[in-house]
PDB file of C-alpha atoms in Angstrom:
ATOM      1  CA  MET W   3     -11.100   7.868  -7.252  1.00 96.00           C
ATOM      2  CA  THR W   4     -10.573   4.233  -8.352  1.00 97.00           C
ATOM      3  CA  ILE W   5      -7.098   2.423  -8.438  1.00 98.00           C
ATOM      4  CA  GLU W   6      -6.046   2.734 -11.839  1.00 98.00           C
ATOM      5  CA  GLU W   7      -6.700   6.387 -11.830  1.00 98.00           C
ATOM      6  CA  PHE W   8      -4.455   6.698  -8.247  1.00 98.00           C
ATOM      7  CA  GLN W   9      -1.987   4.512  -9.992  1.00 98.00           C
ATOM      8  CA  GLN W  10      -2.100   7.295 -13.277  1.00 98.00           C
ATOM      9  CA  LYS W  11      -2.123  10.412 -11.052  1.00 98.00           C
ATOM     10  CA  ILE W  12       1.490   8.843  -8.928  1.00 97.00           C
ATOM     11  CA  ASP W  13       3.397   8.081 -12.145  1.00 97.00           C
ATOM     12  CA  GLU W  14       1.776  11.314 -13.949  1.00 97.00           C
ATOM     13  CA  THR W  15       3.333  13.422 -10.811  1.00 96.00           C
ATOM     14  CA  TYR W  16       6.547  10.722  -9.846  1.00 95.00           C
ATOM     15  CA  GLY W  17       7.257   8.583 -12.601  1.00 95.00           C
ATOM     16  CA  GLU W  18       9.712  10.308 -14.594  1.00 94.00           C
ATOM     17  CA  ARG W  19      12.132  10.804 -11.221  1.00 92.00           C
ATOM     18  CA  ASP W  20      11.591   7.189  -9.661  1.00 93.00           C
ATOM     19  CA  ALA W  21      12.272   5.335 -13.378  1.00 95.00           C
ATOM     20  CA  GLN W  22      15.400   7.398 -13.072  1.00 94.00           C
ATOM     21  CA  ARG W  23      16.154   6.546  -9.559  1.00 93.00           C
ATOM     22  CA  GLY W  24      15.457   2.654 -10.195  1.00 96.00           C
ATOM     23  CA  LEU W  25      13.231   0.390  -8.676  1.00 97.00           C
ATOM     24  CA  GLU W  26      15.692  -1.015  -5.913  1.00 96.00           C
ATOM     25  CA  SER W  27      16.250   2.367  -4.589  1.00 95.00           C
ATOM     26  CA  THR W  28      12.361   3.124  -5.089  1.00 96.00           C
ATOM     27  CA  PHE W  29      11.330   0.395  -2.891  1.00 97.00           C
ATOM     28  CA  MET W  30      13.986   1.786  -0.350  1.00 96.00           C
ATOM     29  CA  TRP W  31      12.462   5.131  -0.019  1.00 95.00           C
ATOM     30  CA  LEU W  32       8.989   2.583   0.526  1.00 97.00           C
ATOM     31  CA  VAL W  33      10.232   0.854   3.526  1.00 98.00           C
ATOM     32  CA  GLU W  34      11.572   3.876   4.683  1.00 96.00           C
ATOM     33  CA  GLU W  35       7.756   5.092   4.644  1.00 97.00           C
ATOM     34  CA  VAL W  36       6.526   2.375   6.310  1.00 98.00           C
ATOM     35  CA  GLY W  37       8.854   2.751   9.433  1.00 97.00           C
ATOM     36  CA  GLU W  38       7.356   6.070   9.868  1.00 96.00           C
ATOM     37  CA  LEU W  39       4.050   5.203   9.041  1.00 98.00           C
ATOM     38  CA  ALA W  40       5.070   2.608  12.513  1.00 97.00           C
ATOM     39  CA  ARG W  41       5.929   6.313  14.525  1.00 96.00           C
ATOM     40  CA  ALA W  42       2.929   7.670  13.018  1.00 97.00           C
ATOM     41  CA  LEU W  43       0.521   4.963  14.442  1.00 97.00           C
ATOM     42  CA  ARG W  44       1.876   5.647  18.113  1.00 95.00           C
ATOM     43  CA  SER W  45       1.138   9.134  17.475  1.00 90.00           C
ATOM     44  CA  GLU W  46      -2.227  10.595  18.562  1.00 87.00           C
ATOM     45  CA  SER W  47      -2.232  13.013  15.846  1.00 96.00           C
ATOM     46  CA  HIS W  48      -5.332  11.493  13.118  1.00 97.00           C
ATOM     47  CA  GLU W  49      -3.890  13.702  10.231  1.00 97.00           C
ATOM     48  CA  ARG W  50       0.086  12.408  10.880  1.00 97.00           C
ATOM     49  CA  LYS W  51      -1.971   8.560   9.905  1.00 98.00           C
ATOM     50  CA  VAL W  52      -3.876   9.791   7.190  1.00 98.00           C
ATOM     51  CA  GLU W  53      -0.347  10.869   5.714  1.00 97.00           C
ATOM     52  CA  GLU W  54       1.784   8.237   6.594  1.00 97.00           C
ATOM     53  CA  PHE W  55      -0.658   5.785   5.187  1.00 98.00           C
ATOM     54  CA  SER W  56      -1.417   7.953   2.135  1.00 97.00           C
ATOM     55  CA  ASP W  57       3.429   8.133   1.351  1.00 97.00           C
ATOM     56  CA  VAL W  58       3.201   4.052   2.165  1.00 98.00           C
ATOM     57  CA  LEU W  59       0.528   3.716  -0.832  1.00 98.00           C
ATOM     58  CA  ALA W  60       1.607   6.575  -2.640  1.00 97.00           C
ATOM     59  CA  TRP W  61       5.290   4.976  -2.798  1.00 97.00           C
ATOM     60  CA  LEU W  62       3.744   1.506  -2.848  1.00 98.00           C
ATOM     61  CA  THR W  63       2.095   2.432  -6.198  1.00 98.00           C
ATOM     62  CA  THR W  64       5.224   3.538  -8.525  1.00 97.00           C
ATOM     63  CA  THR W  65       6.850   0.610  -6.700  1.00 98.00           C
ATOM     64  CA  ALA W  66       4.493  -1.288  -8.430  1.00 98.00           C
ATOM     65  CA  SER W  67       4.890   0.650 -11.752  1.00 98.00           C
ATOM     66  CA  LEU W  68       8.853   0.174 -12.044  1.00 98.00           C
ATOM     67  CA  ALA W  69       7.681  -3.371 -11.371  1.00 98.00           C
ATOM     68  CA  GLY W  70       5.506  -3.507 -14.094  1.00 97.00           C
ATOM     69  CA  VAL W  71       2.637  -4.223 -12.025  1.00 98.00           C
ATOM     70  CA  ASP W  72      -1.076  -2.886 -12.125  1.00 98.00           C
ATOM     71  CA  MET W  73      -2.245  -2.006  -8.749  1.00 98.00           C
ATOM     72  CA  ALA W  74      -5.642  -2.419 -10.097  1.00 98.00           C
ATOM     73  CA  GLU W  75      -5.679  -6.424 -11.321  1.00 98.00           C
ATOM     74  CA  ALA W  76      -3.163  -6.965  -8.010  1.00 98.00           C
ATOM     75  CA  ALA W  77      -6.466  -5.188  -5.911  1.00 98.00           C
ATOM     76  CA  ALA W  78      -8.962  -7.201  -8.445  1.00 98.00           C
ATOM     77  CA  ARG W  79      -7.778 -10.721  -6.789  1.00 97.00           C
ATOM     78  CA  PHE W  80      -9.728  -9.484  -3.267  1.00 96.00           C
ATOM     79  CA  ALA W  81     -12.487  -7.953  -4.895  1.00 95.00           C
ATOM     80  CA  ASP W  82     -14.873 -11.325  -4.641  1.00 94.00           C
ATOM     81  CA  ALA W  83     -13.284 -12.866  -2.020  1.00 95.00           C
ATOM     82  CA  CYS W  84     -10.585 -14.216  -0.033  1.00 95.00           C
ATOM     83  CA  PRO W  85      -7.936 -15.460  -2.642  1.00 94.00           C
ATOM     84  CA  LYS W  86      -6.448 -18.746   0.151  1.00 93.00           C
ATOM     85  CA  CYS W  87     -10.454 -19.570   0.547  1.00 93.00           C
ATOM     86  CA  GLY W  88     -12.795 -18.038  -1.759  1.00 94.00           C
ATOM     87  CA  GLU W  89     -14.774 -16.959   0.955  1.00 94.00           C
ATOM     88  CA  SER W  90     -16.018 -13.622   2.632  1.00 94.00           C
ATOM     89  CA  PRO W  91     -15.490 -13.318   5.314  1.00 95.00           C
ATOM     90  CA  CYS W  92     -12.532 -15.254   5.243  1.00 94.00           C
ATOM     91  CA  ALA W  93     -12.752 -18.790   6.796  1.00 93.00           C
ATOM     92  CA  CYS W  94      -9.222 -19.914   6.408  1.00 92.00           C
ATOM     93  CA  GLY W  95      -7.384 -17.220   8.610  1.00 81.00           C
ATOM     94  CA  ARG W  96      -5.287 -16.506   4.978  1.00 75.00           C
ATOM     95  CA  ARG W  97      -1.955 -17.055   3.803  1.00 58.00           C
ATOM     96  CA  ARG W  98       0.909 -19.005   4.655  1.00 53.00           C
ATOM     97  CA  GLU W  99      -1.304 -21.525   7.423  1.00 42.00           C
TER      98      GLU W  99
ATOM     99  CA  MET G   2     -12.662  -0.640  -8.109  1.00 96.00           C
ATOM    100  CA  THR G   3     -12.422   2.387  -5.916  1.00 97.00           C
ATOM    101  CA  ILE G   4     -10.353   2.833  -2.723  1.00 98.00           C
ATOM    102  CA  GLU G   5     -13.137   2.892  -0.621  1.00 98.00           C
ATOM    103  CA  GLU G   6     -14.772  -0.192  -2.591  1.00 98.00           C
ATOM    104  CA  PHE G   7     -11.455  -2.179  -1.954  1.00 98.00           C
ATOM    105  CA  GLN G   8     -11.043  -0.817   1.571  1.00 98.00           C
ATOM    106  CA  GLN G   9     -14.808  -2.024   2.171  1.00 98.00           C
ATOM    107  CA  LYS G  10     -14.045  -5.063   0.955  1.00 98.00           C
ATOM    108  CA  ILE G  11     -10.818  -6.254   3.104  1.00 97.00           C
ATOM    109  CA  ASP G  12     -12.925  -5.277   6.030  1.00 97.00           C
ATOM    110  CA  GLU G  13     -15.785  -7.505   5.022  1.00 97.00           C
ATOM    111  CA  THR G  14     -13.866 -10.003   4.327  1.00 96.00           C
ATOM    112  CA  TYR G  15     -11.017  -9.702   6.883  1.00 95.00           C
ATOM    113  CA  GLY G  16     -12.209  -7.590   9.201  1.00 94.00           C
ATOM    114  CA  GLU G  17     -13.070  -8.954  12.319  1.00 94.00           C
ATOM    115  CA  ARG G  18     -10.293 -11.406  12.593  1.00 92.00           C
ATOM    116  CA  ASP G  19      -7.677  -8.393  12.283  1.00 93.00           C
ATOM    117  CA  ALA G  20      -9.658  -6.548  14.865  1.00 95.00           C
ATOM    118  CA  GLN G  21      -9.395  -9.356  17.094  1.00 94.00           C
ATOM    119  CA  ARG G  22      -5.413  -9.615  15.829  1.00 93.00           C
ATOM    120  CA  GLY G  23      -4.801  -6.022  17.185  1.00 96.00           C
ATOM    121  CA  LEU G  24      -3.209  -3.132  15.381  1.00 97.00           C
ATOM    122  CA  GLU G  25       0.135  -3.997  16.713  1.00 96.00           C
ATOM    123  CA  SER G  26       0.243  -7.500  15.271  1.00 95.00           C
ATOM    124  CA  THR G  27      -1.704  -6.706  11.955  1.00 96.00           C
ATOM    125  CA  PHE G  28       1.267  -3.940  11.454  1.00 97.00           C
ATOM    126  CA  MET G  29       3.745  -6.696  12.095  1.00 96.00           C
ATOM    127  CA  TRP G  30       1.831  -8.562   9.161  1.00 95.00           C
ATOM    128  CA  LEU G  31       2.456  -6.052   7.488  1.00 97.00           C
ATOM    129  CA  VAL G  32       5.675  -5.704   7.677  1.00 98.00           C
ATOM    130  CA  GLU G  33       6.587  -9.088   6.802  1.00 96.00           C
ATOM    131  CA  GLU G  34       4.235  -9.012   3.716  1.00 97.00           C
ATOM    132  CA  VAL G  35       6.660  -5.803   2.679  1.00 98.00           C
ATOM    133  CA  GLY G  36       9.791  -8.602   2.903  1.00 97.00           C
ATOM    134  CA  GLU G  37       8.055 -11.128   0.796  1.00 96.00           C
ATOM    135  CA  LEU G  38       7.585  -8.138  -2.100  1.00 98.00           C
ATOM    136  CA  ALA G  39      11.536  -7.369  -1.894  1.00 97.00           C
ATOM    137  CA  ARG G  40      12.341 -10.812  -2.439  1.00 96.00           C
ATOM    138  CA  ALA G  41       9.278 -11.605  -5.289  1.00 97.00           C
ATOM    139  CA  LEU G  42      10.717  -8.252  -6.877  1.00 97.00           C
ATOM    140  CA  ARG G  43      14.286  -9.697  -7.447  1.00 95.00           C
ATOM    141  CA  SER G  44      12.074 -13.217  -9.293  1.00 90.00           C
ATOM    142  CA  GLU G  45      10.919 -13.419 -12.774  1.00 87.00           C
ATOM    143  CA  SER G  46       7.688 -14.033 -11.682  1.00 96.00           C
ATOM    144  CA  HIS G  47       5.392 -11.289 -12.812  1.00 97.00           C
ATOM    145  CA  GLU G  48       2.472 -13.272 -11.632  1.00 97.00           C
ATOM    146  CA  ARG G  49       4.411 -13.490  -8.000  1.00 97.00           C
ATOM    147  CA  LYS G  50       4.856  -9.667  -8.225  1.00 98.00           C
ATOM    148  CA  VAL G  51       1.634  -8.686  -8.747  1.00 98.00           C
ATOM    149  CA  GLU G  52       0.544 -11.155  -5.920  1.00 97.00           C
ATOM    150  CA  GLU G  53       2.757  -9.566  -3.154  1.00 97.00           C
ATOM    151  CA  PHE G  54       2.027  -5.990  -4.523  1.00 98.00           C
ATOM    152  CA  SER G  55      -1.416  -7.230  -3.878  1.00 98.00           C
ATOM    153  CA  ASP G  56      -0.975  -8.580  -0.464  1.00 97.00           C
ATOM    154  CA  VAL G  57       1.168  -5.774   0.904  1.00 98.00           C
ATOM    155  CA  LEU G  58      -2.333  -3.510  -0.430  1.00 98.00           C
ATOM    156  CA  ALA G  59      -4.391  -5.556   1.984  1.00 97.00           C
ATOM    157  CA  TRP G  60      -2.014  -5.466   5.241  1.00 97.00           C
ATOM    158  CA  LEU G  61      -1.567  -1.913   4.659  1.00 98.00           C
ATOM    159  CA  THR G  62      -5.606  -1.488   4.327  1.00 98.00           C
ATOM    160  CA  THR G  63      -6.457  -3.661   7.088  1.00 97.00           C
ATOM    161  CA  THR G  64      -3.764  -1.434   9.474  1.00 98.00           C
ATOM    162  CA  ALA G  65      -5.726   1.245   8.141  1.00 98.00           C
ATOM    163  CA  SER G  66      -9.151   0.578   9.057  1.00 98.00           C
ATOM    164  CA  LEU G  67      -7.966  -0.361  12.811  1.00 98.00           C
ATOM    165  CA  ALA G  68      -6.181   2.977  12.735  1.00 98.00           C
ATOM    166  CA  GLY G  69      -9.861   4.678  11.707  1.00 98.00           C
ATOM    167  CA  VAL G  70      -7.852   6.183   8.857  1.00 98.00           C
ATOM    168  CA  ASP G  71     -10.026   6.200   5.452  1.00 98.00           C
ATOM    169  CA  MET G  72      -7.517   4.620   2.609  1.00 98.00           C
ATOM    170  CA  ALA G  73      -9.528   7.341  -0.520  1.00 98.00           C
ATOM    171  CA  GLU G  74      -9.143  10.284   1.960  1.00 98.00           C
ATOM    172  CA  ALA G  75      -5.550   8.823   2.062  1.00 98.00           C
ATOM    173  CA  ALA G  76      -4.907   8.377  -1.449  1.00 98.00           C
ATOM    174  CA  ALA G  77      -6.316  12.004  -2.007  1.00 98.00           C
ATOM    175  CA  ARG G  78      -3.546  13.524  -0.500  1.00 97.00           C
ATOM    176  CA  PHE G  79      -2.392  12.710  -3.994  1.00 96.00           C
ATOM    177  CA  ALA G  80      -5.556  13.513  -6.334  1.00 95.00           C
ATOM    178  CA  ASP G  81      -4.017  16.853  -7.508  1.00 94.00           C
ATOM    179  CA  ALA G  82      -0.288  16.631  -7.649  1.00 95.00           C
ATOM    180  CA  CYS G  83       2.465  16.888  -5.032  1.00 95.00           C
ATOM    181  CA  PRO G  84       1.473  17.878  -1.921  1.00 94.00           C
ATOM    182  CA  LYS G  85       4.584  19.092  -0.987  1.00 93.00           C
ATOM    183  CA  CYS G  86       5.068  21.274  -4.286  1.00 93.00           C
ATOM    184  CA  GLY G  87       1.549  20.854  -5.294  1.00 94.00           C
ATOM    185  CA  GLU G  88       2.348  20.306  -8.872  1.00 94.00           C
ATOM    186  CA  SER G  89       2.399  17.550 -11.079  1.00 94.00           C
ATOM    187  CA  PRO G  90       4.385  16.559 -12.387  1.00 95.00           C
ATOM    188  CA  CYS G  91       6.581  17.081  -9.100  1.00 94.00           C
ATOM    189  CA  ALA G  92       9.254  19.894  -8.818  1.00 93.00           C
ATOM    190  CA  CYS G  93      10.332  19.395  -5.479  1.00 92.00           C
ATOM    191  CA  GLY G  94      12.069  16.056  -5.471  1.00 81.00           C
ATOM    192  CA  ARG G  95       8.797  15.548  -3.034  1.00 75.00           C
ATOM    193  CA  ARG G  96       9.594  14.630   0.816  1.00 58.00           C
ATOM    194  CA  ARG G  97      11.972  15.054   3.669  1.00 53.00           C
ATOM    195  CA  GLU G  98      14.462  17.400   1.381  1.00 42.00           C
TER     196      GLU G  98
END
């Protein structure tokens, strides 16, 4: 599945309700899911981990849609190499250094 | 780009260093990026938003790799419909109700 197809599917499935809820409130759900991911990472269950990564990805994507951001465009920043140093493997230790 | 290709590219670019840093520490970077996304969502700059969604996606993906989770498999949960109610558009208000 492409990143574009994933965002389209999420929009189809949840877009209307998420738009009604609004950006701030949807972002709060994203943060809640990140908390659940933290818990899943300490568990032994591979299935739980898959589920929580999947939920975070879905909420991140729906938040992006509400913010007018195309996730495929966002992902493209990393398509060739580290966007900070332009190398792959990254040679700069990336970000904020 | 497919979700699988994105994860491969992130692994190639950052995998070795992220593995050295470890799962917990990498997860902390993910959370920091979620905080930066919150700030970007309040800004007017579309470019900043794209950048922060992109960073969260990249850190989420590298965290998944360290946890042995395939992001394409995770995304597939949403490929057809809401995994809770099996419908698209979702009819259940999803999750935790």
